Tab-separated table of C-alpha atoms and ligand atoms in Angstrom:
chain	number	residue	atom	x	y	z
A	1	MET	CA	4.708	39.189	15.976
A	2	ASN	CA	4.505	35.700	14.462
A	3	ASP	CA	2.210	33.542	16.582
A	4	LYS	CA	1.760	30.835	13.927
A	5	LYS	CA	2.241	27.297	15.095
A	6	LEU	CA	2.484	23.853	13.610
A	7	LEU	CA	1.824	20.502	15.225
A	8	TYR	CA	4.678	17.998	15.397
A	9	LEU	CA	3.562	14.359	15.630
A	10	SER	CA	6.146	11.681	16.386
A	11	GLN	CA	5.730	8.065	15.287
A	12	ALA	CA	4.423	7.187	18.751
A	13	ASP	CA	1.973	10.132	18.615
A	14	VAL	CA	0.584	9.002	15.244
A	15	GLU	CA	0.253	5.396	16.377
A	16	SER	CA	-1.457	6.411	19.632
A	17	LEU	CA	-4.396	8.051	17.845
A	18	GLY	CA	-6.243	4.800	17.270
A	19	LEU	CA	-7.477	5.550	13.747
A	20	SER	CA	-9.228	2.426	12.515
A	21	MET	CA	-8.422	0.587	9.315
A	22	ALA	CA	-12.074	1.038	8.292
A	23	GLU	CA	-11.569	4.842	8.423
A	24	ILE	CA	-8.387	4.539	6.342
A	25	VAL	CA	-10.049	2.331	3.698
A	26	LYS	CA	-12.928	4.809	3.427
A	27	ALA	CA	-10.512	7.736	2.999
A	28	LEU	CA	-8.555	5.868	0.311
A	29	GLU	CA	-11.709	5.014	-1.609
A	30	ALA	CA	-12.772	8.678	-1.535
A	31	ALA	CA	-9.345	9.691	-2.845
A	32	PHE	CA	-9.431	7.087	-5.633
A	33	ARG	CA	-12.883	8.357	-6.642
A	34	GLU	CA	-11.449	11.862	-6.929
A	35	LYS	CA	-8.496	10.571	-8.929
A	36	GLY	CA	-10.839	8.680	-11.260
A	37	GLN	CA	-12.600	11.970	-11.925
A	38	GLY	CA	-9.336	13.775	-12.609
A	39	ARG	CA	-9.585	15.957	-9.532
A	40	VAL	CA	-6.255	15.155	-7.845
A	41	GLU	CA	-3.055	17.118	-8.416
A	42	MET	CA	-0.105	14.751	-8.156
A	43	PRO	CA	3.117	15.535	-10.037
A	44	PRO	CA	5.673	12.726	-10.610
A	45	LYS	CA	7.768	11.986	-7.549
A	46	PRO	CA	11.349	13.261	-7.749
A	47	GLY	CA	13.980	11.296	-5.872
A	48	ILE	CA	17.594	11.421	-4.768
A	49	HIS	CA	19.788	8.395	-4.167
A	50	PRO	CA	22.440	9.006	-1.488
A	51	GLY	CA	25.027	6.237	-1.426
A	52	GLY	CA	23.659	4.721	-4.647
A	53	GLY	CA	22.409	1.138	-4.857
A	54	ASP	CA	18.720	0.773	-4.031
A	55	ASN	CA	18.788	3.691	-1.554
A	56	PHE	CA	16.215	6.380	-2.235
A	57	ILE	CA	14.630	9.487	-0.750
A	58	HIS	CA	11.461	10.500	-2.605
A	59	ALA	CA	9.349	13.652	-2.456
A	60	MET	CA	5.665	12.804	-2.842
A	61	PRO	CA	3.411	15.867	-3.117
A	62	ALA	CA	-0.355	15.750	-3.668
A	63	TYR	CA	-3.430	17.982	-3.462
A	64	ILE	CA	-6.917	16.488	-3.114
A	65	PRO	CA	-9.356	19.429	-3.197
A	66	ALA	CA	-12.394	17.388	-2.078
A	67	LEU	CA	-10.569	16.338	1.096
A	68	GLN	CA	-9.036	19.795	1.594
A	69	SER	CA	-5.721	18.002	1.711
A	70	ALA	CA	-2.388	19.356	0.498
A	71	GLY	CA	1.123	18.354	1.401
A	72	VAL	CA	4.207	16.294	0.746
A	73	LYS	CA	5.785	13.110	2.066
A	74	TRP	CA	9.597	12.939	2.170
A	75	VAL	CA	10.300	9.256	2.534
A	76	SER	CA	13.503	7.208	2.516
A	77	GLY	CA	14.139	3.544	1.864
A	78	PHE	CA	17.655	2.327	2.696
A	79	PRO	CA	17.907	-1.480	2.361
A	80	GLY	CA	21.208	-1.558	4.302
A	81	ASN	CA	19.533	-0.133	7.393
A	82	GLN	CA	18.397	-3.504	8.678
A	83	ALA	CA	22.028	-4.558	9.207
A	84	ARG	CA	22.479	-1.336	11.237
A	85	GLY	CA	19.467	-2.121	13.372
A	86	LEU	CA	17.558	0.731	11.724
A	87	PRO	CA	14.219	0.635	9.866
A	88	TYR	CA	14.210	0.341	6.056
A	89	ILE	CA	11.495	2.992	5.604
A	90	THR	CA	11.640	6.315	7.490
A	91	GLY	CA	10.374	9.805	6.769
A	92	LEU	CA	8.262	12.835	7.457
A	93	LEU	CA	5.087	14.274	6.022
A	94	ILE	CA	4.191	17.972	5.897
A	95	LEU	CA	0.482	18.778	5.814
A	96	ASN	CA	-0.412	22.272	4.575
A	97	ASP	CA	-3.552	24.334	4.977
A	98	ALA	CA	-5.172	24.012	1.534
A	99	GLU	CA	-6.608	27.560	1.791
A	100	THR	CA	-3.559	29.505	2.941
A	101	GLY	CA	-0.654	27.166	2.178
A	102	LEU	CA	0.583	27.462	5.757
A	103	PRO	CA	2.155	24.305	7.200
A	104	LEU	CA	-0.267	22.777	9.705
A	105	ALA	CA	1.698	19.751	10.814
A	106	VAL	CA	4.897	17.778	10.464
A	107	MET	CA	4.361	14.104	11.214
A	108	ASP	CA	6.245	10.842	11.075
A	109	CYS	CA	5.102	8.954	7.954
A	110	VAL	CA	5.932	5.319	8.758
A	111	TRP	CA	2.528	4.351	10.140
A	112	ILE	CA	0.689	6.156	7.326
A	113	THR	CA	2.821	4.406	4.690
A	114	GLY	CA	2.017	1.044	6.237
A	115	VAL	CA	-1.736	1.454	6.527
A	116	ARG	CA	-2.463	3.352	3.322
A	117	THR	CA	-0.827	0.642	1.229
A	118	GLY	CA	-2.973	-2.056	2.809
A	119	ALA	CA	-6.049	0.109	2.357
A	120	ALA	CA	-5.239	0.657	-1.344
A	121	THR	CA	-5.169	-3.137	-1.783
A	122	ALA	CA	-8.569	-3.392	-0.084
A	123	VAL	CA	-10.117	-0.701	-2.296
A	124	ALA	CA	-8.887	-2.503	-5.427
A	125	ALA	CA	-10.137	-5.820	-4.020
A	126	LYS	CA	-13.583	-4.348	-3.371
A	127	TYR	CA	-13.998	-4.043	-7.150
A	128	LEU	CA	-11.835	-6.953	-8.307
A	129	ALA	CA	-12.214	-9.781	-5.768
A	130	ARG	CA	-15.118	-12.135	-5.135
A	131	PRO	CA	-17.218	-10.749	-2.255
A	132	ASP	CA	-17.194	-14.166	-0.532
A	133	SER	CA	-13.365	-14.316	-0.438
A	134	SER	CA	-12.371	-15.900	2.864
A	135	VAL	CA	-8.834	-17.317	2.458
A	136	ALA	CA	-5.870	-14.982	2.019
A	137	GLY	CA	-2.340	-15.971	1.034
A	138	VAL	CA	0.482	-13.726	2.215
A	139	LEU	CA	4.041	-13.963	0.912
A	140	GLY	CA	6.273	-11.699	2.996
A	141	CYS	CA	5.139	-11.508	6.614
A	142	GLY	CA	6.334	-8.007	7.489
A	143	VAL	CA	4.552	-4.669	7.867
A	144	GLN	CA	2.684	-4.965	4.562
A	145	GLY	CA	1.765	-8.586	5.165
A	146	ARG	CA	-0.002	-7.316	8.284
A	147	THR	CA	-1.663	-4.113	7.063
A	148	ASN	CA	-2.907	-5.698	3.824
A	149	VAL	CA	-4.698	-8.469	5.683
A	150	GLU	CA	-6.071	-6.037	8.243
A	151	ALA	CA	-7.514	-3.882	5.446
A	152	LEU	CA	-8.912	-6.855	3.519
A	153	GLN	CA	-10.645	-7.982	6.704
A	154	VAL	CA	-12.587	-4.697	6.728
A	155	LEU	CA	-14.330	-5.668	3.470
A	156	PHE	CA	-14.214	-9.474	3.229
A	157	PRO	CA	-15.346	-12.361	5.454
A	158	LEU	CA	-11.751	-13.505	6.055
A	159	GLU	CA	-11.270	-16.692	8.028
A	160	ARG	CA	-7.825	-18.038	7.223
A	161	VAL	CA	-4.412	-16.711	6.196
A	162	MET	CA	-1.777	-18.925	4.581
A	163	ALA	CA	1.490	-17.219	5.577
A	164	TYR	CA	4.835	-17.723	3.858
A	165	ASP	CA	8.104	-15.961	4.635
A	166	LEU	CA	11.669	-16.834	3.710
A	167	ASP	CA	12.398	-16.269	7.388
A	168	ARG	CA	10.311	-18.877	9.191
A	169	GLU	CA	10.639	-17.079	12.515
A	170	ALA	CA	9.118	-13.961	10.952
A	171	ALA	CA	6.213	-16.105	9.736
A	172	GLY	CA	5.814	-17.527	13.254
A	173	ARG	CA	5.708	-14.050	14.819
A	174	TYR	CA	3.215	-13.036	12.144
A	175	ALA	CA	0.975	-16.003	12.948
A	176	ASP	CA	0.946	-15.133	16.669
A	177	ASP	CA	0.361	-11.432	16.068
A	178	VAL	CA	-2.250	-11.616	13.288
A	179	GLY	CA	-3.960	-14.636	14.807
A	180	GLN	CA	-4.393	-12.837	18.117
A	181	ARG	CA	-5.049	-9.280	16.975
A	182	LEU	CA	-7.355	-10.033	14.038
A	183	GLY	CA	-8.828	-13.294	15.281
A	184	LEU	CA	-7.841	-15.169	12.116
A	185	ASP	CA	-6.670	-18.729	11.663
A	186	VAL	CA	-3.083	-18.232	10.442
A	187	VAL	CA	-1.326	-21.231	8.933
A	188	VAL	CA	2.445	-20.954	8.435
A	189	VAL	CA	3.332	-22.756	5.199
A	190	ASP	CA	6.659	-24.090	3.948
A	191	THR	CA	6.405	-23.222	0.276
A	192	PRO	CA	5.281	-20.140	-1.664
A	193	ARG	CA	2.891	-22.280	-3.667
A	194	GLU	CA	0.840	-23.110	-0.557
A	195	ALA	CA	0.265	-19.358	-0.029
A	196	VAL	CA	-1.123	-18.980	-3.562
A	197	ALA	CA	-2.965	-22.163	-4.554
A	198	GLY	CA	-6.356	-22.466	-2.869
A	199	CYS	CA	-6.397	-18.780	-1.813
A	200	ASP	CA	-9.071	-16.248	-2.791
A	201	LEU	CA	-6.868	-13.211	-2.111
A	202	VAL	CA	-3.085	-13.254	-2.570
A	203	VAL	CA	-0.727	-10.515	-1.369
A	204	THR	CA	2.948	-10.596	-2.327
A	205	ALA	CA	4.956	-8.313	-0.034
A	206	GLY	CA	8.616	-9.321	-0.133
A	207	PRO	CA	11.431	-7.063	-1.367
A	208	ILE	CA	11.035	-5.066	-4.587
A	209	LEU	CA	13.618	-6.229	-7.104
A	210	LYS	CA	14.501	-4.866	-10.537
A	211	LYS	CA	15.233	-8.428	-11.593
A	212	PRO	CA	12.157	-10.387	-10.425
A	213	HIS	CA	12.702	-13.795	-8.849
A	214	CYS	CA	9.539	-14.976	-10.667
A	215	THR	CA	8.702	-17.618	-8.059
A	216	ILE	CA	4.934	-17.720	-8.665
A	217	GLN	CA	4.306	-19.825	-11.753
A	218	ALA	CA	1.393	-20.018	-14.183
A	219	GLY	CA	-1.288	-22.372	-12.891
A	220	TRP	CA	-0.824	-21.472	-9.187
A	221	LEU	CA	-3.381	-18.638	-8.889
A	222	GLU	CA	-6.870	-20.144	-8.775
A	223	ALA	CA	-9.657	-19.201	-11.152
A	224	GLY	CA	-11.704	-16.558	-9.316
A	225	ALA	CA	-8.797	-15.293	-7.217
A	226	PHE	CA	-7.486	-11.746	-6.797
A	227	ALA	CA	-3.838	-10.795	-6.262
A	228	SER	CA	-2.225	-7.598	-5.000
A	229	LEU	CA	1.380	-7.131	-6.115
A	230	VAL	CA	2.628	-4.881	-3.300
A	231	ASP	CA	6.234	-5.772	-4.175
A	232	PHE	CA	5.665	-4.958	-7.867
A	233	ASP	CA	6.279	-7.888	-10.223
A	234	SER	CA	9.153	-9.284	-8.114
A	235	TYR	CA	7.303	-12.446	-7.116
A	236	TRP	CA	5.481	-13.229	-10.346
A	237	HIS	CA	6.579	-15.095	-13.434
A	238	PRO	CA	5.358	-13.204	-16.519
A	239	ALA	CA	3.313	-16.257	-17.566
A	240	ALA	CA	1.498	-16.164	-14.203
A	241	MET	CA	0.675	-12.464	-14.612
A	242	HIS	CA	-0.515	-13.064	-18.166
A	243	GLU	CA	-3.148	-15.455	-16.761
A	244	ALA	CA	-4.952	-12.437	-15.278
A	245	ASP	CA	-8.202	-11.552	-16.998
A	246	LYS	CA	-7.945	-8.033	-15.581
A	247	PHE	CA	-4.614	-6.456	-14.615
A	248	CYS	CA	-4.946	-3.073	-12.893
A	249	THR	CA	-2.757	-0.442	-11.286
A	250	ASP	CA	-3.210	2.679	-9.189
A	251	ASP	CA	-1.578	5.037	-11.713
A	252	VAL	CA	-0.642	4.323	-15.320
A	253	PRO	CA	1.859	7.213	-15.767
A	254	GLN	CA	3.741	6.052	-12.674
A	255	LEU	CA	3.693	2.455	-13.979
A	256	ARG	CA	5.152	3.658	-17.297
A	257	HIS	CA	7.846	5.530	-15.371
A	258	TYR	CA	8.828	2.370	-13.475
A	259	GLN	CA	8.874	0.411	-16.728
A	260	GLY	CA	11.250	3.036	-18.128
A	261	VAL	CA	13.713	2.439	-15.296
A	262	GLY	CA	13.633	-1.362	-15.516
A	263	TYR	CA	10.640	-2.698	-13.544
A	264	PHE	CA	7.545	-4.440	-14.983
A	265	GLN	CA	9.285	-5.510	-18.198
A	266	ASP	CA	6.712	-8.189	-19.118
A	267	ILE	CA	3.222	-7.509	-17.784
A	268	PRO	CA	-0.272	-7.771	-19.270
A	269	GLU	CA	-2.065	-4.804	-20.791
A	270	VAL	CA	-3.559	-2.572	-18.098
A	271	HIS	CA	-7.330	-2.959	-17.842
A	272	ALA	CA	-7.972	0.020	-15.557
A	273	GLU	CA	-6.649	2.296	-12.859
A	274	VAL	CA	-8.194	1.672	-9.438
A	275	GLY	CA	-9.814	5.124	-9.605
A	276	GLU	CA	-11.612	4.134	-12.812
A	277	LEU	CA	-12.982	1.035	-11.076
A	278	VAL	CA	-14.261	3.139	-8.181
A	279	THR	CA	-16.036	5.636	-10.440
A	280	GLY	CA	-17.435	2.843	-12.641
A	281	GLN	CA	-15.727	4.157	-15.786
A	282	LYS	CA	-14.226	0.666	-16.194
A	283	PRO	CA	-15.819	-2.574	-14.985
A	284	GLY	CA	-14.364	-4.487	-12.058
A	285	ARG	CA	-14.936	-8.219	-11.685
A	286	GLU	CA	-17.709	-9.423	-14.008
A	287	THR	CA	-17.702	-13.202	-13.400
A	288	PRO	CA	-16.842	-15.444	-10.411
A	289	ALA	CA	-14.120	-17.246	-12.393
A	290	GLU	CA	-11.993	-14.284	-13.480
A	291	ARG	CA	-8.433	-13.951	-12.219
A	292	THR	CA	-7.766	-10.320	-11.297
A	293	MET	CA	-4.652	-8.437	-10.221
A	294	THR	CA	-3.598	-5.004	-9.138
A	295	ALA	CA	-0.066	-3.656	-9.022
A	296	ASN	CA	-0.475	-0.613	-6.811
A	297	LEU	CA	2.711	1.402	-6.846
A	298	GLY	CA	1.875	3.621	-3.875
A	299	LEU	CA	0.785	7.188	-4.555
A	300	ALA	CA	1.339	10.521	-2.839
A	301	MET	CA	-2.446	10.800	-2.939
A	302	ASP	CA	-2.749	7.766	-0.643
A	303	ASP	CA	-0.746	9.532	2.056
A	304	MET	CA	-2.596	12.797	1.635
A	305	ALA	CA	-5.916	10.973	2.013
A	306	VAL	CA	-4.865	9.835	5.491
A	307	ALA	CA	-2.833	12.805	6.781
A	308	PRO	CA	-5.845	15.110	7.470
A	309	LEU	CA	-7.477	12.352	9.554
A	310	VAL	CA	-4.303	12.047	11.611
A	311	TYR	CA	-4.088	15.810	12.094
A	312	GLN	CA	-7.762	16.245	13.029
A	313	ARG	CA	-7.707	13.358	15.500
A	314	ALA	CA	-4.489	14.659	17.097
A	315	VAL	CA	-5.957	18.136	17.551
A	316	GLU	CA	-9.177	16.686	19.014
A	317	HIS	CA	-7.250	14.519	21.495
A	318	GLY	CA	-4.559	17.078	22.357
A	319	ILE	CA	-1.759	14.811	21.072
A	320	GLY	CA	1.580	16.110	19.749
A	321	THR	CA	3.844	19.105	20.300
A	322	TRP	CA	3.029	22.586	19.043
A	323	LEU	CA	6.071	24.345	17.566
A	324	PRO	CA	6.450	27.987	16.504
A	325	LEU	CA	6.587	28.490	12.756
B	401	NAD	N1	3.443	-0.668	-3.484
B	401	NAD	C1	3.438	0.100	-2.423
B	401	NAD	O1	2.673	1.051	-2.319
B	401	NAD	C2	4.356	-0.203	-1.284
B	401	NAD	C3	4.292	0.570	-0.117
B	401	NAD	C4	5.097	0.215	0.962
B	401	NAD	C5	5.981	-0.861	0.838
B	401	NAD	N2	6.049	-1.543	-0.336
B	401	NAD	C6	6.950	-2.688	-0.507
B	401	NAD	O2	6.372	-3.789	0.168
B	401	NAD	C7	7.398	-4.699	0.508
B	401	NAD	C8	7.233	-5.134	1.948
B	401	NAD	O3	7.425	-4.006	2.798
B	401	NAD	P1	7.371	-4.158	4.374
B	401	NAD	O4	7.380	-2.782	4.946
B	401	NAD	O5	6.285	-5.107	4.717
B	401	NAD	O6	8.786	-4.865	4.639
B	401	NAD	P2	9.201	-5.743	5.902
B	401	NAD	O7	10.683	-5.674	5.939
B	401	NAD	O8	8.416	-5.325	7.095
B	401	NAD	O9	8.740	-7.229	5.506
B	401	NAD	C9	9.257	-7.935	4.432
B	401	NAD	C10	9.191	-9.433	4.770
B	401	NAD	O10	9.454	-10.174	3.581
B	401	NAD	C11	10.264	-11.295	3.930
B	401	NAD	N3	10.889	-11.793	2.695
B	401	NAD	C12	12.030	-11.403	2.087
B	401	NAD	N4	12.178	-12.082	0.924
B	401	NAD	C13	11.102	-12.908	0.804
B	401	NAD	C14	10.674	-13.836	-0.148
B	401	NAD	N5	11.355	-14.056	-1.282
B	401	NAD	N6	9.529	-14.519	0.086
B	401	NAD	C15	8.803	-14.310	1.196
B	401	NAD	N7	9.162	-13.428	2.140
B	401	NAD	C16	10.288	-12.729	1.938
B	401	NAD	C17	11.181	-10.773	5.000
B	401	NAD	O11	11.717	-11.851	5.770
B	401	NAD	C18	10.214	-9.885	5.808
B	401	NAD	O12	9.563	-10.634	6.813
B	401	NAD	C19	8.716	-3.969	0.232
B	401	NAD	O13	9.203	-4.438	-1.005
B	401	NAD	C20	8.313	-2.526	0.122
B	401	NAD	O14	9.189	-1.795	-0.715
B	401	NAD	C21	5.252	-1.255	-1.386
């Protein structure tokens, strides 16, 4: 008789667990350390494109032996969904037992995708930003605009956020939400430049475009500032990126893949992968005046660093639905 079971965790189940951003940042840093030491198995992510256009469904498998984590995220991004009243990003993650291969859990991946991306920014910033960074600029006040600031607040003495969104109402909702929840002074600004100039930490999190709109010009990013390009190079003029003293990424092979399909056509030479900064193989910030950047593409490893925490917490708290295998 087969008495094997797996745990199903809905989006509400995952969100109800109360995992803290500090726990997520710690898990991401551990995963990046493993990656820096070449101890993560992460094949390139295959994708299908139903309906064409910018629609995608990607398979993102990873195995991190040190975290006893193995599994795959199956995640879709359908830009037309917003007009249908549906979310842009949806998907599921399967976590396997690293010893036996048996599926342990199937969980909604939307929350994990949101928080792990913010945490990856924070890990890069730990090595690339000035420790006294207190003013963040956010361009794109959606999910990533929120999680990136929340993660940066774990490591930096943040006081103020300069928030810009094409949709002013979205920026207003962001100011209320982030101001209240994180206790930060959020200033809604009218121009992208005001969310870059004068900021110590800049996060661009609008739509990812093959043809960048290049809004951020050379001379806007202050000396000593750090920028996280969550929306790839969409927001940045090449001349502005070339001002960076150190330009980093989370995975060079994945960056080369994206360059091959049309993104990142004019970027600076890569100084280091984030994992190499964490292990100390490559130096992070060396002077207070350097401009630093990371273009984190989002790795399967990021998700697999968080999934075991979700599973363990759910089992401990009796959350979710057990299903027969
Ligand atoms: N690199 C990664 O690992 C990673 C992971 C997840 C998401 N992303 C990307 O991050 C971006 C943001 O994702 P999200 O989940 O926060 O989306 P979201 O839809 O929640 O928020 C996007 C916000 O950007 C605003 N916006 C659109 N164009 C803008 C512009 N030119 N300037 C300023 N604001 C603009 C929208 O009004 C919206 O408020 C997307 O491009 C997504 O693909 C990257």
